[in-house]
Every structure is written in structure tokens, then in C-alpha cells.
Short mmCIF file of C-alpha atoms (C1' of nucleotides) in Angstrom, two decimals:
data_model
loop_
_atom_site.label_atom_id
_atom_site.label_comp_id
_atom_site.label_asym_id
_atom_site.label_seq_id
_atom_site.Cartn_x
_atom_site.Cartn_y
_atom_site.Cartn_z
CA MET A 5 9.44 5.46 9.38
CA ILE A 6 6.67 7.89 9.98
CA ASP A 7 3.55 8.11 7.82
CA LEU A 8 4.30 10.72 5.15
CA LYS A 9 0.64 11.01 4.25
CA GLN A 10 -0.22 11.97 7.80
CA LEU A 11 2.67 14.39 7.80
CA ARG A 12 1.31 16.07 4.71
CA GLU A 13 -2.18 16.31 6.10
CA ASN A 14 -1.21 17.48 9.53
CA PRO A 15 2.32 18.85 9.73
CA ASP A 16 1.55 20.82 12.87
CA ALA A 17 0.84 17.65 14.81
CA PHE A 18 4.34 16.48 13.93
CA ARG A 19 5.90 19.82 14.85
CA ALA A 20 4.21 19.68 18.22
CA ALA A 21 5.17 16.05 18.82
CA TYR A 22 8.80 16.64 17.89
CA ALA A 23 8.92 19.73 20.06
CA ARG A 24 8.16 17.38 22.94
CA ARG A 25 11.23 15.39 22.02
CA GLY A 26 13.26 18.54 22.26
CA GLY A 27 13.17 19.39 18.58
CA VAL A 28 13.94 17.26 15.54
CA GLU A 29 16.04 18.50 12.67
CA GLY A 30 15.02 18.12 9.08
CA LEU A 31 11.25 18.08 9.44
CA ASP A 32 10.72 21.08 7.18
CA ARG A 33 13.02 19.62 4.58
CA VAL A 34 11.01 16.40 4.56
CA ILE A 35 7.77 18.33 4.20
CA GLU A 36 9.19 20.26 1.28
CA LEU A 37 10.69 17.19 -0.41
CA ALA A 38 7.42 15.31 0.02
CA ALA A 39 5.49 18.08 -1.69
CA ARG A 40 7.93 18.31 -4.57
CA HIS A 41 8.03 14.56 -4.95
CA ARG A 42 4.25 14.36 -5.06
CA GLU A 43 4.07 17.05 -7.72
CA SER A 44 6.71 15.39 -9.83
CA LEU A 45 5.07 12.00 -9.43
CA ALA A 46 1.70 13.31 -10.61
CA GLU A 47 3.31 14.81 -13.70
CA VAL A 48 5.24 11.66 -14.60
CA GLU A 49 2.21 9.46 -14.04
CA ARG A 50 0.09 11.64 -16.28
CA MET A 51 2.65 11.30 -19.06
CA ARG A 52 3.02 7.56 -18.51
CA ALA A 53 -0.73 7.18 -18.95
CA GLU A 54 -0.58 9.07 -22.21
CA HIS A 55 2.38 7.04 -23.40
CA ASN A 56 0.71 3.75 -22.45
CA ARG A 57 -2.28 4.67 -24.57
CA ALA A 58 -0.08 5.62 -27.53
CA SER A 59 1.98 2.48 -27.21
CA LYS A 60 -1.02 0.18 -27.04
CA ALA A 61 -2.42 1.79 -30.17
CA ILE A 62 0.65 0.67 -32.11
CA GLY A 63 -0.18 -2.98 -31.59
CA LEU A 64 -3.59 -2.39 -33.15
CA ALA A 65 -2.48 -0.04 -35.93
CA SER A 66 -2.31 -1.03 -39.59
CA ALA A 67 1.04 -1.27 -41.34
CA ASP A 68 0.70 2.18 -42.92
CA GLU A 69 -0.22 3.92 -39.70
CA ARG A 70 2.50 2.28 -37.69
CA PRO A 71 5.57 4.43 -38.45
CA ALA A 72 3.80 7.65 -37.48
CA ALA A 73 2.32 6.09 -34.35
CA ILE A 74 5.73 4.79 -33.28
CA GLU A 75 7.23 8.21 -33.85
CA ALA A 76 4.60 9.83 -31.64
CA ALA A 77 5.07 7.29 -28.83
CA ARG A 78 8.83 7.67 -29.04
CA GLY A 79 8.48 11.38 -28.44
CA LEU A 80 6.48 10.75 -25.27
CA ALA A 81 8.91 8.09 -24.08
CA ASP A 82 11.80 10.54 -24.50
CA GLN A 83 10.01 13.20 -22.51
CA ILE A 84 9.32 10.74 -19.69
CA LYS A 85 12.95 9.62 -19.68
CA GLY A 86 13.88 13.26 -19.29
CA LEU A 87 11.73 13.66 -16.18
CA GLU A 88 12.36 10.36 -14.42
CA PRO A 89 15.85 11.08 -13.07
CA GLN A 90 14.47 14.09 -11.26
CA LEU A 91 11.62 12.03 -9.80
CA ASP A 92 13.97 9.25 -8.69
CA GLN A 93 16.29 11.78 -7.10
CA LEU A 94 13.41 13.32 -5.18
CA ALA A 95 12.23 9.90 -4.01
CA ASP A 96 15.72 9.00 -2.81
CA ASP A 97 16.24 12.33 -1.08
CA LEU A 98 12.86 12.10 0.55
CA GLU A 99 13.42 8.63 1.89
CA ALA A 100 16.90 9.46 3.12
CA ALA A 101 15.67 12.54 4.94
CA ALA A 102 12.56 10.90 6.35
CA ALA A 103 14.63 8.01 7.69
CA TYR A 104 15.99 10.35 10.36
CA LEU A 105 12.57 11.36 11.66
CA PRO A 106 11.68 9.50 14.86
CA ASN A 107 8.33 8.11 15.98
CA LEU A 108 5.78 10.35 17.66
CA PRO A 109 5.70 10.15 21.46
CA HIS A 110 2.47 8.71 22.86
CA GLU A 111 0.27 11.11 24.81
CA SER A 112 1.02 9.25 28.04
CA VAL A 113 4.76 9.93 27.72
CA PRO A 114 5.99 12.46 30.29
CA GLU A 115 7.35 15.83 29.16
CA GLY A 116 11.09 16.31 29.29
CA THR A 117 14.10 16.58 27.07
CA SER A 118 16.78 14.67 28.97
CA GLU A 119 17.13 11.56 31.08
CA GLU A 120 16.90 13.62 34.26
CA GLU A 121 13.24 14.13 33.48
CA ASN A 122 12.30 10.47 33.29
CA VAL A 123 9.59 9.69 35.79
CA VAL A 124 9.75 7.09 38.54
CA GLU A 125 6.34 5.51 38.41
CA ARG A 126 6.66 3.00 41.24
CA GLU A 127 9.12 1.27 43.48
CA VAL A 128 8.48 -2.41 43.96
CA GLY A 129 9.89 -4.99 46.35
CA GLU A 130 11.70 -4.53 49.60
CA ARG A 131 15.35 -3.83 49.85
CA ARG A 132 16.74 -6.45 52.19
CA ASP A 133 17.97 -5.17 55.50
CA LEU A 134 21.63 -6.10 55.40
CA ASP A 135 23.47 -6.08 58.72
CA PHE A 136 26.81 -6.15 57.00
CA GLU A 137 28.67 -4.12 54.41
CA PRO A 138 27.41 -5.49 51.07
CA LEU A 139 29.84 -6.13 48.23
CA ASP A 140 29.28 -5.06 44.68
CA HIS A 141 28.96 -7.69 41.98
CA VAL A 142 32.55 -7.29 40.86
CA ALA A 143 33.86 -8.26 44.27
CA LEU A 144 31.29 -11.00 44.66
CA GLY A 145 32.01 -12.35 41.21
CA GLU A 146 35.67 -12.57 41.98
CA ARG A 147 35.14 -14.40 45.27
CA LEU A 148 32.59 -16.77 43.79
CA GLY A 149 34.47 -17.32 40.53
CA LEU A 150 31.52 -16.27 38.37
CA PHE A 151 33.41 -14.45 35.65
CA ASP A 152 36.85 -13.32 34.55
CA GLY A 153 37.18 -9.87 33.04
CA GLU A 154 40.97 -9.66 33.03
CA ARG A 155 41.36 -12.68 30.83
CA GLY A 156 38.45 -11.46 28.73
CA ALA A 157 40.44 -8.30 28.07
CA LYS A 158 43.52 -10.33 27.22
CA THR A 159 41.66 -12.24 24.55
CA SER A 160 39.24 -9.69 23.15
CA GLY A 161 39.80 -6.34 24.82
CA SER A 162 38.14 -4.51 27.67
CA ARG A 163 34.43 -5.05 28.21
CA PHE A 164 34.69 -8.66 27.12
CA VAL A 165 34.36 -11.22 29.88
CA TYR A 166 34.56 -14.93 30.36
CA LEU A 167 31.68 -16.33 32.36
CA THR A 168 33.04 -19.14 34.50
CA GLY A 169 31.93 -21.91 36.83
CA SER A 170 28.71 -21.15 38.70
CA GLY A 171 28.34 -18.01 36.60
CA VAL A 172 27.74 -20.23 33.59
CA ILE A 173 25.14 -22.32 35.39
CA LEU A 174 23.47 -19.19 36.69
CA GLU A 175 23.23 -17.74 33.22
CA LEU A 176 21.90 -20.93 31.65
CA ALA A 177 19.37 -21.23 34.48
CA LEU A 178 18.17 -17.66 34.04
CA VAL A 179 17.81 -18.11 30.31
CA ARG A 180 15.86 -21.34 30.63
CA PHE A 181 13.72 -19.87 33.39
CA ALA A 182 12.82 -16.88 31.22
CA ILE A 183 12.11 -19.01 28.16
CA ASP A 184 9.82 -21.31 30.16
CA PHE A 185 8.09 -18.34 31.75
CA LEU A 186 7.34 -16.80 28.37
CA SER A 187 6.39 -20.07 26.70
CA GLU A 188 3.63 -20.43 29.24
CA ARG A 189 2.35 -17.02 28.20
CA GLY A 190 2.08 -17.61 24.49
CA PHE A 191 5.58 -16.59 23.36
CA GLU A 192 7.15 -19.03 20.96
CA PRO A 193 10.85 -19.57 21.69
CA VAL A 194 13.17 -18.54 18.88
CA ILE A 195 16.95 -18.47 18.67
CA THR A 196 17.80 -15.78 16.17
CA PRO A 197 20.64 -15.09 13.76
CA VAL A 198 23.01 -12.53 15.25
CA LEU A 199 24.53 -11.43 11.96
CA VAL A 200 21.92 -9.45 10.10
CA ARG A 201 21.59 -7.49 6.89
CA ARG A 202 21.60 -3.73 6.78
CA GLN A 203 17.93 -3.92 5.81
CA ALA A 204 17.03 -5.57 9.12
CA MET A 205 18.95 -2.94 11.10
CA TYR A 206 17.32 -0.17 9.12
CA GLY A 207 13.87 -1.71 9.39
CA THR A 208 14.02 -1.82 13.16
CA GLY A 209 15.16 1.79 13.31
CA PHE A 210 18.74 1.29 14.51
CA LEU A 211 20.05 2.64 11.21
CA PRO A 212 20.81 5.18 9.95
CA THR A 213 20.83 7.02 13.28
CA GLU A 214 22.72 4.58 15.55
CA GLU A 215 25.34 3.24 13.16
CA HIS A 216 28.19 3.92 15.61
CA GLU A 217 26.67 1.59 18.23
CA PHE A 218 27.09 -1.62 16.24
CA TYR A 219 29.80 -3.91 14.95
CA LYS A 220 29.88 -4.49 11.27
CA VAL A 221 31.41 -7.30 9.29
CA GLU A 222 32.53 -5.37 6.24
CA ARG A 223 33.61 -8.34 4.20
CA ASP A 224 30.11 -9.76 4.10
CA ASP A 225 28.20 -6.53 4.62
CA LEU A 226 26.49 -7.81 7.78
CA TYR A 227 25.93 -6.24 11.17
CA LEU A 228 26.19 -7.89 14.58
CA ALA A 229 22.80 -7.24 16.10
CA GLY A 230 22.67 -5.35 19.38
CA THR A 231 19.51 -7.23 20.35
CA SER A 232 17.48 -10.13 19.02
CA GLU A 233 14.71 -7.57 18.43
CA VAL A 234 16.32 -6.91 15.05
CA ALA A 235 16.01 -10.48 13.83
CA LEU A 236 12.65 -11.05 15.52
CA ALA A 237 11.03 -8.05 13.83
CA SER A 238 12.68 -8.86 10.53
CA MET A 239 11.49 -12.46 10.76
CA ARG A 240 8.07 -11.35 9.52
CA ALA A 241 9.22 -8.61 7.15
CA GLU A 242 7.13 -8.28 3.97
CA GLU A 243 4.51 -10.60 5.43
CA ILE A 244 0.79 -10.12 5.72
CA LEU A 245 -0.49 -11.75 8.87
CA SER A 246 -4.06 -12.71 9.42
CA LYS A 247 -6.03 -10.70 11.93
CA ASP A 248 -6.92 -13.82 13.88
CA GLU A 249 -3.35 -14.77 14.69
CA LEU A 250 -2.55 -11.44 16.34
CA PRO A 251 -0.81 -10.89 18.64
CA VAL A 252 2.07 -12.97 17.35
CA ARG A 253 4.40 -13.38 20.32
CA VAL A 254 7.94 -14.65 20.18
CA ALA A 255 10.59 -15.11 22.83
CA GLY A 256 13.98 -14.56 21.27
CA PHE A 257 17.29 -15.70 22.66
CA SER A 258 20.61 -14.52 21.33
CA SER A 259 23.93 -13.01 22.13
CA CYS A 260 23.87 -9.23 21.73
CA PHE A 261 26.73 -7.04 20.60
CA ARG A 262 27.23 -3.38 21.36
CA ARG A 263 30.22 -1.16 20.76
CA GLU A 264 29.39 1.06 23.74
CA ALA A 265 31.01 3.96 21.92
CA GLY A 266 31.29 7.02 24.11
CA SER A 267 30.95 5.16 27.40
CA TYR A 268 34.64 5.14 28.26
CA GLY A 269 35.22 5.01 31.98
CA LYS A 270 31.68 3.96 32.90
CA ASP A 271 31.17 0.52 34.41
CA THR A 272 34.51 -0.64 33.15
CA ARG A 273 34.63 -3.72 35.32
CA GLY A 274 32.19 -6.55 35.67
CA LEU A 275 29.09 -7.49 33.75
CA VAL A 276 27.09 -4.26 33.67
CA ARG A 277 28.39 -2.81 30.45
CA VAL A 278 29.97 -5.33 28.11
CA HIS A 279 30.34 -5.66 24.37
CA GLN A 280 28.70 -9.07 24.30
CA PHE A 281 25.92 -10.51 26.45
CA ASP A 282 23.06 -12.95 26.20
CA LYS A 283 19.45 -11.90 26.39
CA VAL A 284 15.96 -13.35 26.28
CA GLU A 285 13.67 -10.87 24.60
CA GLN A 286 9.89 -10.58 24.26
CA PHE A 287 8.61 -9.45 20.90
CA SER A 288 5.01 -8.97 19.74
CA PHE A 289 3.30 -8.16 16.49
CA ALA A 290 0.02 -6.67 17.66
CA HIS A 291 -3.22 -5.27 16.31
CA PRO A 292 -2.97 -1.45 16.40
CA GLU A 293 -5.96 -1.22 18.69
CA ASP A 294 -4.44 -3.66 21.18
CA SER A 295 -0.84 -2.57 21.25
CA TRP A 296 -1.05 -0.56 24.46
CA ASP A 297 -2.58 -3.56 26.21
CA GLU A 298 0.21 -5.63 24.74
CA LEU A 299 2.80 -3.24 26.16
CA ALA A 300 1.14 -3.69 29.54
CA ALA A 301 1.37 -7.48 29.14
CA ILE A 302 5.06 -7.29 28.27
CA ARG A 303 5.72 -5.03 31.25
CA ALA A 304 3.77 -7.34 33.56
CA ASN A 305 5.95 -10.25 32.44
CA GLN A 306 9.08 -8.25 33.17
CA GLU A 307 7.89 -7.36 36.63
CA ARG A 308 6.79 -10.90 37.45
CA ILE A 309 10.21 -12.19 36.49
CA LEU A 310 11.94 -9.66 38.73
CA GLN A 311 9.53 -10.46 41.56
CA ALA A 312 10.07 -14.19 41.12
CA LEU A 313 13.80 -13.58 41.39
CA GLU A 314 13.17 -11.44 44.48
CA ILE A 315 14.91 -8.37 43.10
CA PRO A 316 13.68 -4.94 44.22
CA TYR A 317 13.27 -2.49 41.36
CA ARG A 318 11.75 0.76 40.30
CA VAL A 319 9.73 1.52 37.20
CA LEU A 320 11.00 4.39 35.11
CA VAL A 321 8.90 5.94 32.35
CA MET A 322 11.09 7.56 29.71
CA CYS A 323 10.30 11.18 28.96
CA ALA A 324 9.74 12.35 25.38
CA GLY A 325 13.32 13.50 24.98
CA ASP A 326 14.82 10.19 26.09
CA LEU A 327 12.98 7.92 23.67
CA GLY A 328 14.79 5.94 20.99
CA GLY A 329 13.94 6.73 17.39
CA SER A 330 11.38 3.99 16.87
CA ALA A 331 9.72 4.24 20.29
CA ALA A 332 6.35 5.86 20.91
CA LYS A 333 6.79 4.94 24.56
CA LYS A 334 9.49 3.25 26.57
CA VAL A 335 9.45 2.00 30.12
CA ASP A 336 12.49 0.64 31.94
CA ASN A 337 12.81 -1.35 35.11
CA GLU A 338 15.84 -0.60 37.21
CA ALA A 339 17.08 -3.09 39.76
CA TRP A 340 18.40 -1.89 43.09
CA LEU A 341 21.98 -2.85 43.68
CA PRO A 342 22.77 -2.87 47.42
CA GLY A 343 26.49 -3.38 46.82
CA ALA A 344 26.93 -0.58 44.30
CA GLN A 345 24.29 1.47 46.14
CA ARG A 346 22.49 2.46 42.97
CA TYR A 347 19.88 1.48 40.44
CA MET A 348 20.78 -0.28 37.20
CA GLU A 349 18.61 -0.73 34.12
CA VAL A 350 17.70 -4.40 33.78
CA THR A 351 14.77 -4.31 31.38
CA SER A 352 13.27 -2.03 28.80
CA ALA A 353 9.88 -2.24 27.10
CA THR A 354 8.93 -0.35 23.97
CA ASN A 355 5.87 0.13 21.82
CA ALA A 356 7.17 1.11 18.38
CA THR A 357 3.58 1.38 17.07
CA ASP A 358 3.75 1.20 13.24
CA TYR A 359 7.22 2.76 12.93
CA GLN A 360 9.13 -0.50 12.40
CA ALA A 361 6.21 -2.21 10.66
CA ARG A 362 6.15 0.50 7.98
CA ARG A 363 9.82 0.04 7.17
CA LEU A 364 9.62 -3.74 7.29
CA ARG A 365 6.23 -3.88 5.57
CA ILE A 366 4.62 -6.09 8.18
CA ARG A 367 0.87 -5.93 7.78
CA PHE A 368 -2.31 -7.78 8.61
CA LYS A 369 -5.60 -8.18 6.85
CA ASP A 370 -8.92 -7.32 8.34
CA GLY A 371 -12.14 -7.33 6.37
CA SER A 372 -11.73 -3.82 4.97
CA GLY A 373 -8.12 -3.85 3.91
CA THR A 374 -4.46 -4.27 4.72
CA ARG A 375 -3.03 -2.35 7.67
CA LEU A 376 0.31 -2.11 9.40
CA VAL A 377 0.75 -4.07 12.62
CA HIS A 378 2.27 -2.56 15.72
CA THR A 379 5.53 -4.00 17.00
CA LEU A 380 6.60 -4.17 20.62
CA ASN A 381 9.67 -5.44 22.34
CA GLY A 382 10.77 -5.88 25.90
CA THR A 383 13.59 -7.52 27.77
CA ALA A 384 12.71 -10.68 29.62
CA CYS A 385 16.16 -11.44 30.94
CA ALA A 386 19.44 -9.74 30.08
CA ALA A 387 21.57 -12.48 31.56
CA GLY A 388 24.64 -10.49 32.57
CA ARG A 389 22.81 -7.71 34.32
CA MET A 390 20.38 -10.14 35.90
CA ILE A 391 23.33 -11.98 37.44
CA VAL A 392 24.56 -8.65 38.79
CA ALA A 393 21.18 -7.90 40.38
CA LEU A 394 20.83 -11.42 41.67
CA VAL A 395 24.15 -11.72 43.44
CA GLU A 396 24.11 -8.25 44.94
CA ASN A 397 20.62 -8.71 46.36
CA HIS A 398 21.01 -12.27 47.57
CA GLN A 399 24.45 -12.01 49.14
CA ARG A 400 25.10 -13.02 52.74
CA ALA A 401 27.60 -11.77 55.28
CA ASP A 402 30.02 -14.62 54.57
CA GLY A 403 30.23 -13.67 50.90
CA SER A 404 28.00 -16.48 49.71
CA VAL A 405 24.89 -15.99 47.60
CA THR A 406 21.52 -17.70 47.89
CA ILE A 407 19.50 -18.65 44.83
CA PRO A 408 15.82 -17.65 44.88
CA GLY A 409 13.40 -20.57 44.91
CA ALA A 410 12.05 -19.85 41.47
CA LEU A 411 15.49 -20.47 40.01
CA THR A 412 16.76 -23.48 41.98
CA PRO A 413 14.98 -26.03 39.74
CA TYR A 414 17.15 -24.65 36.95
CA THR A 415 20.45 -24.24 38.79
CA GLY A 416 20.32 -27.47 40.72
CA PHE A 417 21.88 -25.68 43.70
CA ALA A 418 20.48 -23.24 46.27
CA GLU A 419 23.59 -21.27 47.05
CA ILE A 420 26.98 -20.34 45.71
CA THR A 421 29.84 -20.27 48.20
CA PRO A 422 33.23 -18.57 47.96
CA ARG A 423 36.08 -20.56 46.50
CA ALA A 424 38.61 -21.81 49.04
"C1'" G B 23 34.62 -22.46 -2.96
"C1'" G B 24 33.06 -25.22 -7.96
"C1'" A B 25 29.02 -27.00 -11.34
"C1'" G B 26 23.92 -27.06 -12.46
"C1'" A B 27 18.50 -25.97 -11.84
"C1'" G B 28 15.15 -22.48 -10.25
"C1'" G B 29 12.35 -17.65 -8.05
"C1'" U B 30 5.11 -15.70 -11.49
"C1'" C B 31 -0.55 -11.67 -7.31
"C1'" G B 32 -1.66 -16.71 0.39
"C1'" C B 33 -0.07 -22.04 -1.55
"C1'" C B 34 0.60 -24.86 -6.13
"C1'" U B 35 0.76 -23.76 -11.27
"C1'" A B 36 0.34 -21.93 -17.02
"C1'" G B 37 2.87 -18.35 -19.78
"C1'" U B 38 9.22 -17.09 -21.10
"C1'" C B 39 12.02 -20.54 -26.90
"C1'" C B 40 9.16 -16.69 -31.12
"C1'" G B 41 8.07 -9.06 -27.10
"C1'" G B 42 1.99 -6.24 -28.34
"C1'" U B 43 -6.03 -7.63 -26.20
"C1'" C B 44 -0.90 -10.95 -20.36
"C1'" U B 45 -5.64 -5.77 -18.39
"C1'" A B 46 -0.97 -12.74 -15.96
"C1'" U B 47 -3.93 -19.07 -16.82
"C1'" G B 48 -5.97 -22.88 -13.94
"C1'" G B 49 -6.48 -25.48 -9.20
"C1'" C B 50 -6.50 -25.15 -3.82
"C1'" G B 51 -7.52 -21.90 0.12
"C1'" C B 52 -10.18 -17.65 1.76
"C1'" C B 53 -14.55 -14.00 1.54
"C1'" G B 54 -19.62 -13.00 -0.12
"C1'" G B 55 -24.13 -14.86 -2.37
"C1'" U B 56 -27.90 -18.65 -4.30
"C1'" U B 57 -29.96 -23.24 -2.90
"C1'" U B 58 -30.84 -25.52 2.04
"C1'" G B 59 -33.97 -28.44 8.92
"C1'" C B 60 -28.35 -27.39 10.22
"C1'" U B 61 -23.67 -28.36 8.13
"C1'" A B 62 -21.44 -30.02 3.82
"C1'" A B 63 -21.72 -30.39 -1.43
"C1'" A B 64 -23.05 -27.89 -5.92
"C1'" C B 65 -23.47 -23.32 -8.48
"C1'" C B 66 -22.50 -17.82 -9.10
"C1'" G B 67 -19.31 -13.76 -7.90
"C1'" G B 68 -14.92 -11.77 -5.48
"C1'" U B 69 -9.74 -12.43 -3.84
"C1'" U B 70 -1.36 -9.49 -5.32
"C1'" G B 71 0.42 -5.46 -3.05
"C1'" G B 72 1.51 -0.27 -3.12
"C1'" G B 73 1.05 5.03 -4.77
"C1'" C B 74 -1.78 9.50 -6.68
"C1'" G B 75 -6.84 11.41 -6.83
"C1'" C B 76 -13.09 14.40 -3.82
"C1'" A B 77 -14.34 11.07 -7.57
"C1'" A B 78 -14.23 8.81 -12.27
"C1'" G B 79 -9.99 6.91 -12.92
"C1'" C B 80 -4.71 6.69 -13.49
"C1'" C B 81 0.44 4.95 -12.30
"C1'" C B 82 3.71 1.14 -10.47
"C1'" U B 83 4.28 -4.13 -9.15
"C1'" C B 84 5.94 -11.41 -12.36
"C1'" G B 85 13.06 -12.06 -6.62
"C1'" G B 86 16.02 -6.81 -6.76
"C1'" G B 87 18.51 -3.21 -9.87
"C1'" G B 88 20.10 -1.55 -14.66
"C1'" G B 89 19.66 -1.90 -20.18
"C1'" U B 90 17.45 -2.68 -25.32
"C1'" U B 91 12.52 -1.21 -27.42
"C1'" C B 92 7.12 2.92 -29.16
"C1'" G B 93 6.14 -1.50 -26.00
"C1'" A B 94 9.36 -6.56 -21.52
"C1'" A B 95 6.84 -11.86 -17.07
"C1'" U B 96 9.10 -12.77 -22.10
"C1'" C B 97 15.45 -10.33 -24.88
"C1'" C B 98 20.56 -8.59 -22.57
"C1'" C B 99 23.78 -7.36 -18.10
"C1'" C B 100 24.70 -7.19 -12.73
"C1'" C B 101 23.07 -8.63 -7.91
"C1'" C B 102 20.13 -11.39 -4.11
"C1'" C B 103 17.82 -15.79 -2.58
"C1'" U B 104 16.33 -21.14 -2.79
"C1'" C B 105 17.28 -26.17 -4.31
"C1'" U B 106 20.58 -30.38 -6.26
"C1'" C B 107 25.52 -32.45 -6.83
"C1'" C B 108 30.87 -31.93 -5.62
"C1'" G B 109 34.54 -29.94 -2.12
"C1'" C B 110 35.26 -28.24 2.93
"C1'" C B 111 33.33 -28.24 7.83
"C1'" A B 112 30.71 -28.50 13.70
#
RNA sequence: GGAGAGGUCGCCUAGUCCGGUCUAUGGCGCCGGUUUGCUAAACCGGUUGGGCGCAAGCCCUCGGGGGUUCGAAUCCCCCCCUCUCCGCCA
């Protein structure tokens, strides 16, 4: 949620910021509703004050004065009851309309209205010189027995896979590696609930705009979270943190569920685009003045993990038009896939500034008052896609795959060889 | 799933039966001050959160939402959550 007070004071700043996103519908309606709501609120509050005075006087009045005093107060109460429905309606309409307004892009976000205009900031790591025709992860996975998509489809439908054999060990190793890596950097490990209330989805900005992306359990009115970010942010909802404990850093682990609506035909095989995957996520509640440093810290962790796993990648800064609703800035890392001969998003880091904190009411106290924290999130290890990047980059001519040194303490083996 | 007990401004707690100076009590914690070699103790003051307003001030807030009433922490209804016991279950 944006700051409606700021919007009122400086609507042109919002117009300009949303123009950078390629235009946002409904801004003028929000401005108008906010003004009408404010007017109505002032009127109702004025009458409530009058009524409160009248009502209090009754308690002090003598028996003779009472009937007349009650009659007067009743008249005021009736008037207020006549106005309140209109005020409530305005408040509801305002909130509903404002819920669709996205965060303001940070000044450092590149111009652009579509994903073609995202900016490659850097390329890092060397692509290995392969003197053979590399396989993509689907072929490798089949030879090495890492996963089984056909049987996944039989059981649950397309885009569901069984991880099998060494694939399981690889995933568990990656997860533990990422958790240990983050623990050493002040992130407390947390395994989150995956079924979450509407309020948590709304608070993190996935609703109302992205409803179609998520599974919902109607019977219990719960959503399957698309990322542990939802439960991690919501973990501190309504809380007031102390200034001294910021940044609060947590490393979440959970399965993630995405409907992938509208992606028919893309990445239909393998682990790249599936309805369910496991992910270790970084999440920070930061002081507003430190949140851009915190984003840098989260990004540095992502890059160190990729470097430790010896995966070449490029850094892609999302342009204004390609930001999610809650993001003020978003930076992805894309791993190079020698088999598929393309880049694939493996991590994403976002500073949501106070957008989520306002909806979730997550604040901190400093001497002068209570302020909203900034929230940030960033992938540490999306297990499925990391396996894809790992096997494609560390494959050998004979179809086997080597395990980078950083990971072997967790796998217990240094290579995976094709099944007989 | 069944039965019961609860939810009060950081934490604990009084108030709810019997509606009105509740403008929510007290303790702990925290912040500031006095005293003081330093610290502690003691003492004094402050300390829910949000909204409107230049300000004075006003409005809302006792789990959430409705209702009764001139007036609700207090009475009524619905919902959420926590705890205990039973059942079921990994």
C-alpha cells in the first residue's frame, strides 16, 4: 500500500513515478476518493465530538434535566448514524482502489515499460569451454535419474515432478548449504507455513492483483503460498520492533506453489517451471535509512552462493515497467545454461520499502516515534532451478556431473554418474 | 470433531456480575530527570496504537465485526485466535 498522505500532498510525484511504470490505472479515482473520504471523516468527527459532549452531560445532569438532555443527544446520534454509512462506503472504496496502486520505482531503476528493457548490469563467472555437445538438464536428469516428470504428471498433472535418487540428495544438500551460508550471516533459519490466510497474501502485495497465480483451498479459505516471503513478512505483522534489533534477518525454507497460469507451452519439461518447488529465501526487516544497503547485502549473498557453486550468471536490473506491485527495485540473477544455450532466472532480490510494512503494520520505535520498517526479500536457493544450473554447468563429456567443492560436504559424493 | 476456560494500551494484571468522572488500575520493563566518585538503589515525571488539524485540540482504538442504548471494556449476536480435557492422528 502506498502512503495516501503523501499522495494527497504530492500527487504529481505519483503521476510521474507511475508514468515510469508505463501508466497505472485508477490513480485519479484514488485521489478523488481520498479527498471525499477526508471531507466526510472531518464532518463525522466534528459531530461525534458534539455528541460525546452531550452524552457526557447526561451522566452529570439532574433528574429533571435528564429527559431533555437525552432527547438532544438522541438527535445528534441519529444524524451521525445517517452519515456513517456514507463514510464507511468511502473508506471501503478508497482502500479497495488504493490496493491496486503499486509501489513507486526507486530513482536507480532503469527506464522501460517491458522486460526487453531490463538492463544487464554485469556478467560474472566464466562459461566453461566444453569440447563436446552439452546436454540440457532434461536429458541429463533422465540419464542420471534425478527426477521423473512423466510419473509426476500421472499423479498430479503436468509441471509436477518427482525428484528421485541423487536429485533428492542434491536438493537436500543445496538447501542445507544455503541455510548454513545464511546462518553465518545473521539470518535465523525458519521453516514457514505454506498455507496462509488471505490477509498474509494481501499484506505482501500478491493480492488482489495476482490472484490467478496462486492455489486456493476454498474449504478453509487458505492460499498455498508462492514463496515463503509471504509467511516470513507476515510473521511480524502488527508488531513494533525495537530500533536496536534492526535489521531482523530470517532465512525461510518452504515448498512454493505457483499455478503458472498463462505459461502454457513454456518450459514444459524438467524442473525450470513447475507448480511446486522448494526454496530457501532471505528476508529482512530493515531500518528505512539502511534498506538499500540491506538490498546490497542480500544481493551479495546471492552472488556468493552462485560463485561458490561455480555457476556463471548475469545480473539483470528490472526496469520500471517490469517491477512487481510491491517492489521499489528488483534485481535478478540469471544463470547461464550451456545445454539449453540460454539464461534462466535463478534468483530475485527486491526492496519493497514500506509497501508491505504499511499493509502488515510492521513498525519500529525510534526516540521520536513509530515508523514503518522496510521489507526486503531475495532468493538464496530455488532448489529446482539451482539443480538445473548445476548439472548443465558441471556436466562432462561422458554424461556425468561433478559436484562443486563447496557442496560436496553436503552431498557426500563428488560426482553423479549415468545409470547403467 | 465434542466439551469447557480465556483474549484489557511491550509483559503481567485490576475492572466485566450491577453500562455514565474508565479520560482503563497496579506491578515489571523502557525513556527522561533529581540525588550521586562511577554504577546501582531511592524518589519524581513520562510510556497503546492510529487518523484529522498550522495549532489549540478533536475522533477512533479493551481479539475482529455487527447490535441494543443518549452513552458499552462492561449487555446481546456472529466470527477469529489461545489454552485445558476427550476423540482422531504423524
